[in-house]
Amino acid sequence: MAVSTKGKRKVRVMGRQYLWTVDDQPTKQTLPDQGFVDTTPIIGRKLHIISSNKRFIVHYQLPQPGDSYALLQVEGSEFPRQPGAKEVEVPRWHHDTKPYPTADFVRRLIGWCLGIE
């Protein structure tokens, strides 16, 4: 079954097409030392990337200012950097400081995941 392209942006890396989108993820902050959950939503953004053949699927949690790394969740079967990994800590780049990623950043992230950068 093909991947729906509605509402997604396209980018090509090494001749393959990838689709990507960004969405806001409301999360809740737990304050365990005080024994309660803060219900104030914290908005985090997540970048979703999928290849047209559905073998490469990753979800990149855009880091907040001050984070030393970003978290990448791997869903697809194709992830050459660390085969079999489900979560990977991605180093911070100066390209990920914008609130919304650009196509250039998405290309760089895919290149990093595939081990070509």
mmCIF file with all atom_site columns, C-alpha atoms in Angstrom:
data_model
loop_
_atom_site.group_PDB
_atom_site.id
_atom_site.type_symbol
_atom_site.label_atom_id
_atom_site.label_alt_id
_atom_site.label_comp_id
_atom_site.label_asym_id
_atom_site.label_entity_id
_atom_site.label_seq_id
_atom_site.pdbx_PDB_ins_code
_atom_site.Cartn_x
_atom_site.Cartn_y
_atom_site.Cartn_z
_atom_site.occupancy
_atom_site.B_iso_or_equiv
_atom_site.pdbx_formal_charge
_atom_site.auth_seq_id
_atom_site.auth_comp_id
_atom_site.auth_asym_id
_atom_site.auth_atom_id
_atom_site.pdbx_PDB_model_num
ATOM 1   C CA . MET A 1 1   ? 0.000  0.000  0.000  1.00 0.00 ? 1   MET A CA 1
ATOM 2   C CA . ALA A 1 2   ? 1.321  3.444  -0.901 1.00 0.00 ? 2   ALA A CA 1
ATOM 3   C CA . VAL A 1 3   ? 2.010  6.258  1.531  1.00 0.00 ? 3   VAL A CA 1
ATOM 4   C CA . SER A 1 4   ? -0.473 9.140  1.554  1.00 0.00 ? 4   SER A CA 1
ATOM 5   C CA . THR A 1 5   ? 1.189  12.384 0.485  1.00 0.00 ? 5   THR A CA 1
ATOM 6   C CA . LYS A 1 6   ? -1.627 14.674 1.628  1.00 0.00 ? 6   LYS A CA 1
ATOM 7   C CA . GLY A 1 7   ? -0.250 17.383 3.930  1.00 0.00 ? 7   GLY A CA 1
ATOM 8   C CA . LYS A 1 8   ? 3.322  16.107 3.687  1.00 0.00 ? 8   LYS A CA 1
ATOM 9   C CA . ARG A 1 9   ? 6.409  17.664 2.150  1.00 0.00 ? 9   ARG A CA 1
ATOM 10  C CA . LYS A 1 10  ? 8.683  15.778 -0.216 1.00 0.00 ? 10  LYS A CA 1
ATOM 11  C CA . VAL A 1 11  ? 12.471 15.598 -0.230 1.00 0.00 ? 11  VAL A CA 1
ATOM 12  C CA . ARG A 1 12  ? 14.917 13.506 -2.273 1.00 0.00 ? 12  ARG A CA 1
ATOM 13  C CA . VAL A 1 13  ? 18.065 11.976 -0.813 1.00 0.00 ? 13  VAL A CA 1
ATOM 14  C CA . MET A 1 14  ? 20.359 9.841  -2.980 1.00 0.00 ? 14  MET A CA 1
ATOM 15  C CA . GLY A 1 15  ? 17.581 9.437  -5.565 1.00 0.00 ? 15  GLY A CA 1
ATOM 16  C CA . ARG A 1 16  ? 14.962 8.175  -3.086 1.00 0.00 ? 16  ARG A CA 1
ATOM 17  C CA . GLN A 1 17  ? 11.847 10.095 -2.150 1.00 0.00 ? 17  GLN A CA 1
ATOM 18  C CA . TYR A 1 18  ? 10.990 10.744 1.492  1.00 0.00 ? 18  TYR A CA 1
ATOM 19  C CA . LEU A 1 19  ? 7.897  12.405 2.932  1.00 0.00 ? 19  LEU A CA 1
ATOM 20  C CA . TRP A 1 20  ? 7.999  14.501 6.071  1.00 0.00 ? 20  TRP A CA 1
ATOM 21  C CA . THR A 1 21  ? 5.702  16.473 8.306  1.00 0.00 ? 21  THR A CA 1
ATOM 22  C CA . VAL A 1 22  ? 5.885  18.262 11.662 1.00 0.00 ? 22  VAL A CA 1
ATOM 23  C CA . ASP A 1 23  ? 3.213  18.210 14.319 1.00 0.00 ? 23  ASP A CA 1
ATOM 24  C CA . ASP A 1 24  ? 2.833  19.655 17.789 1.00 0.00 ? 24  ASP A CA 1
ATOM 25  C CA . GLN A 1 25  ? 2.770  17.123 20.607 1.00 0.00 ? 25  GLN A CA 1
ATOM 26  C CA . PRO A 1 26  ? 1.193  18.227 23.878 1.00 0.00 ? 26  PRO A CA 1
ATOM 27  C CA . THR A 1 27  ? 2.890  16.521 26.814 1.00 0.00 ? 27  THR A CA 1
ATOM 28  C CA . LYS A 1 28  ? 2.447  16.648 30.557 1.00 0.00 ? 28  LYS A CA 1
ATOM 29  C CA . GLN A 1 29  ? 5.205  17.342 32.994 1.00 0.00 ? 29  GLN A CA 1
ATOM 30  C CA . THR A 1 30  ? 5.508  15.141 36.076 1.00 0.00 ? 30  THR A CA 1
ATOM 31  C CA . LEU A 1 31  ? 6.862  16.591 39.281 1.00 0.00 ? 31  LEU A CA 1
ATOM 32  C CA . PRO A 1 32  ? 7.629  13.439 41.297 1.00 0.00 ? 32  PRO A CA 1
ATOM 33  C CA . ASP A 1 33  ? 9.297  15.226 44.216 1.00 0.00 ? 33  ASP A CA 1
ATOM 34  C CA . GLN A 1 34  ? 6.042  17.061 44.976 1.00 0.00 ? 34  GLN A CA 1
ATOM 35  C CA . GLY A 1 35  ? 3.802  14.055 44.344 1.00 0.00 ? 35  GLY A CA 1
ATOM 36  C CA . PHE A 1 36  ? 1.538  15.466 41.631 1.00 0.00 ? 36  PHE A CA 1
ATOM 37  C CA . VAL A 1 37  ? 1.321  15.916 37.877 1.00 0.00 ? 37  VAL A CA 1
ATOM 38  C CA . ASP A 1 38  ? 1.436  19.412 36.426 1.00 0.00 ? 38  ASP A CA 1
ATOM 39  C CA . THR A 1 39  ? -1.431 19.616 33.915 1.00 0.00 ? 39  THR A CA 1
ATOM 40  C CA . THR A 1 40  ? 0.046  22.610 32.092 1.00 0.00 ? 40  THR A CA 1
ATOM 41  C CA . PRO A 1 41  ? 0.647  21.376 28.550 1.00 0.00 ? 41  PRO A CA 1
ATOM 42  C CA . ILE A 1 42  ? 4.156  21.672 27.205 1.00 0.00 ? 42  ILE A CA 1
ATOM 43  C CA . ILE A 1 43  ? 4.157  21.814 23.435 1.00 0.00 ? 43  ILE A CA 1
ATOM 44  C CA . GLY A 1 44  ? 6.863  19.779 21.780 1.00 0.00 ? 44  GLY A CA 1
ATOM 45  C CA . ARG A 1 45  ? 7.314  19.370 18.060 1.00 0.00 ? 45  ARG A CA 1
ATOM 46  C CA . LYS A 1 46  ? 7.961  16.064 16.381 1.00 0.00 ? 46  LYS A CA 1
ATOM 47  C CA . LEU A 1 47  ? 9.312  15.582 12.862 1.00 0.00 ? 47  LEU A CA 1
ATOM 48  C CA . HIS A 1 48  ? 8.026  12.453 11.102 1.00 0.00 ? 48  HIS A CA 1
ATOM 49  C CA . ILE A 1 49  ? 9.962  11.081 8.103  1.00 0.00 ? 49  ILE A CA 1
ATOM 50  C CA . ILE A 1 50  ? 8.919  8.104  5.990  1.00 0.00 ? 50  ILE A CA 1
ATOM 51  C CA . SER A 1 51  ? 10.320 6.662  2.776  1.00 0.00 ? 51  SER A CA 1
ATOM 52  C CA . SER A 1 52  ? 7.980  5.920  -0.098 1.00 0.00 ? 52  SER A CA 1
ATOM 53  C CA . ASN A 1 53  ? 8.524  2.153  0.363  1.00 0.00 ? 53  ASN A CA 1
ATOM 54  C CA . LYS A 1 54  ? 7.840  2.391  4.165  1.00 0.00 ? 54  LYS A CA 1
ATOM 55  C CA . ARG A 1 55  ? 11.149 0.779  5.143  1.00 0.00 ? 55  ARG A CA 1
ATOM 56  C CA . PHE A 1 56  ? 12.579 3.967  6.636  1.00 0.00 ? 56  PHE A CA 1
ATOM 57  C CA . ILE A 1 57  ? 10.324 5.503  9.298  1.00 0.00 ? 57  ILE A CA 1
ATOM 58  C CA . VAL A 1 58  ? 11.697 7.801  12.003 1.00 0.00 ? 58  VAL A CA 1
ATOM 59  C CA . HIS A 1 59  ? 10.239 10.308 14.442 1.00 0.00 ? 59  HIS A CA 1
ATOM 60  C CA . TYR A 1 60  ? 12.577 13.097 15.577 1.00 0.00 ? 60  TYR A CA 1
ATOM 61  C CA . GLN A 1 61  ? 11.681 14.979 18.750 1.00 0.00 ? 61  GLN A CA 1
ATOM 62  C CA . LEU A 1 62  ? 12.795 18.561 18.083 1.00 0.00 ? 62  LEU A CA 1
ATOM 63  C CA . PRO A 1 63  ? 14.998 19.517 21.023 1.00 0.00 ? 63  PRO A CA 1
ATOM 64  C CA . GLN A 1 64  ? 14.215 22.333 23.411 1.00 0.00 ? 64  GLN A CA 1
ATOM 65  C CA . PRO A 1 65  ? 16.805 25.047 24.109 1.00 0.00 ? 65  PRO A CA 1
ATOM 66  C CA . GLY A 1 66  ? 19.378 23.667 26.537 1.00 0.00 ? 66  GLY A CA 1
ATOM 67  C CA . ASP A 1 67  ? 18.939 20.010 25.575 1.00 0.00 ? 67  ASP A CA 1
ATOM 68  C CA . SER A 1 68  ? 22.263 18.280 24.959 1.00 0.00 ? 68  SER A CA 1
ATOM 69  C CA . TYR A 1 69  ? 20.788 15.769 22.503 1.00 0.00 ? 69  TYR A CA 1
ATOM 70  C CA . ALA A 1 70  ? 17.613 15.015 20.571 1.00 0.00 ? 70  ALA A CA 1
ATOM 71  C CA . LEU A 1 71  ? 15.689 11.749 20.623 1.00 0.00 ? 71  LEU A CA 1
ATOM 72  C CA . LEU A 1 72  ? 15.021 9.804  17.438 1.00 0.00 ? 72  LEU A CA 1
ATOM 73  C CA . GLN A 1 73  ? 12.497 6.962  17.465 1.00 0.00 ? 73  GLN A CA 1
ATOM 74  C CA . VAL A 1 74  ? 13.012 4.318  14.776 1.00 0.00 ? 74  VAL A CA 1
ATOM 75  C CA . GLU A 1 75  ? 10.004 2.410  13.457 1.00 0.00 ? 75  GLU A CA 1
ATOM 76  C CA . GLY A 1 76  ? 11.067 1.135  10.054 1.00 0.00 ? 76  GLY A CA 1
ATOM 77  C CA . SER A 1 77  ? 13.264 -1.853 9.278  1.00 0.00 ? 77  SER A CA 1
ATOM 78  C CA . GLU A 1 78  ? 15.895 0.211  7.417  1.00 0.00 ? 78  GLU A CA 1
ATOM 79  C CA . PHE A 1 79  ? 18.217 2.111  9.767  1.00 0.00 ? 79  PHE A CA 1
ATOM 80  C CA . PRO A 1 80  ? 21.873 1.477  8.838  1.00 0.00 ? 80  PRO A CA 1
ATOM 81  C CA . ARG A 1 81  ? 23.431 3.667  11.531 1.00 0.00 ? 81  ARG A CA 1
ATOM 82  C CA . GLN A 1 82  ? 22.395 1.311  14.359 1.00 0.00 ? 82  GLN A CA 1
ATOM 83  C CA . PRO A 1 83  ? 20.598 -1.806 13.049 1.00 0.00 ? 83  PRO A CA 1
ATOM 84  C CA . GLY A 1 84  ? 17.884 -2.997 15.406 1.00 0.00 ? 84  GLY A CA 1
ATOM 85  C CA . ALA A 1 85  ? 17.754 0.249  17.407 1.00 0.00 ? 85  ALA A CA 1
ATOM 86  C CA . LYS A 1 86  ? 14.369 1.579  18.515 1.00 0.00 ? 86  LYS A CA 1
ATOM 87  C CA . GLU A 1 87  ? 15.572 4.869  20.050 1.00 0.00 ? 87  GLU A CA 1
ATOM 88  C CA . VAL A 1 88  ? 18.747 6.773  19.271 1.00 0.00 ? 88  VAL A CA 1
ATOM 89  C CA . GLU A 1 89  ? 20.217 9.895  20.856 1.00 0.00 ? 89  GLU A CA 1
ATOM 90  C CA . VAL A 1 90  ? 21.052 12.302 18.031 1.00 0.00 ? 90  VAL A CA 1
ATOM 91  C CA . PRO A 1 91  ? 23.743 14.944 18.575 1.00 0.00 ? 91  PRO A CA 1
ATOM 92  C CA . ARG A 1 92  ? 22.659 18.575 18.425 1.00 0.00 ? 92  ARG A CA 1
ATOM 93  C CA . TRP A 1 93  ? 23.410 20.492 15.254 1.00 0.00 ? 93  TRP A CA 1
ATOM 94  C CA . HIS A 1 94  ? 23.239 24.232 14.725 1.00 0.00 ? 94  HIS A CA 1
ATOM 95  C CA . HIS A 1 95  ? 20.596 23.515 12.048 1.00 0.00 ? 95  HIS A CA 1
ATOM 96  C CA . ASP A 1 96  ? 18.014 22.298 14.584 1.00 0.00 ? 96  ASP A CA 1
ATOM 97  C CA . THR A 1 97  ? 17.645 25.589 16.457 1.00 0.00 ? 97  THR A CA 1
ATOM 98  C CA . LYS A 1 98  ? 14.702 26.773 14.354 1.00 0.00 ? 98  LYS A CA 1
ATOM 99  C CA . PRO A 1 99  ? 11.185 26.044 15.652 1.00 0.00 ? 99  PRO A CA 1
ATOM 100 C CA . TYR A 1 100 ? 10.258 24.338 12.373 1.00 0.00 ? 100 TYR A CA 1
ATOM 101 C CA . PRO A 1 101 ? 12.770 22.295 10.372 1.00 0.00 ? 101 PRO A CA 1
ATOM 102 C CA . THR A 1 102 ? 13.657 23.103 6.780  1.00 0.00 ? 102 THR A CA 1
ATOM 103 C CA . ALA A 1 103 ? 14.028 20.695 3.857  1.00 0.00 ? 103 ALA A CA 1
ATOM 104 C CA . ASP A 1 104 ? 17.803 21.090 4.166  1.00 0.00 ? 104 ASP A CA 1
ATOM 105 C CA . PHE A 1 105 ? 17.698 19.957 7.796  1.00 0.00 ? 105 PHE A CA 1
ATOM 106 C CA . VAL A 1 106 ? 15.515 16.967 6.867  1.00 0.00 ? 106 VAL A CA 1
ATOM 107 C CA . ARG A 1 107 ? 18.040 15.967 4.165  1.00 0.00 ? 107 ARG A CA 1
ATOM 108 C CA . ARG A 1 108 ? 20.891 16.220 6.689  1.00 0.00 ? 108 ARG A CA 1
ATOM 109 C CA . LEU A 1 109 ? 18.998 14.115 9.246  1.00 0.00 ? 109 LEU A CA 1
ATOM 110 C CA . ILE A 1 110 ? 18.198 11.421 6.693  1.00 0.00 ? 110 ILE A CA 1
ATOM 111 C CA . GLY A 1 111 ? 21.839 11.451 5.579  1.00 0.00 ? 111 GLY A CA 1
ATOM 112 C CA . TRP A 1 112 ? 22.954 11.025 9.195  1.00 0.00 ? 112 TRP A CA 1
ATOM 113 C CA . CYS A 1 113 ? 20.525 8.130  9.706  1.00 0.00 ? 113 CYS A CA 1
ATOM 114 C CA . LEU A 1 114 ? 21.748 6.397  6.543  1.00 0.00 ? 114 LEU A CA 1
ATOM 115 C CA . GLY A 1 115 ? 25.385 6.980  7.475  1.00 0.00 ? 115 GLY A CA 1
ATOM 116 C CA . ILE A 1 116 ? 26.225 9.074  4.391  1.00 0.00 ? 116 ILE A CA 1
ATOM 117 C CA . GLU A 1 117 ? 27.118 12.254 6.305  1.00 0.00 ? 117 GLU A CA 1
#
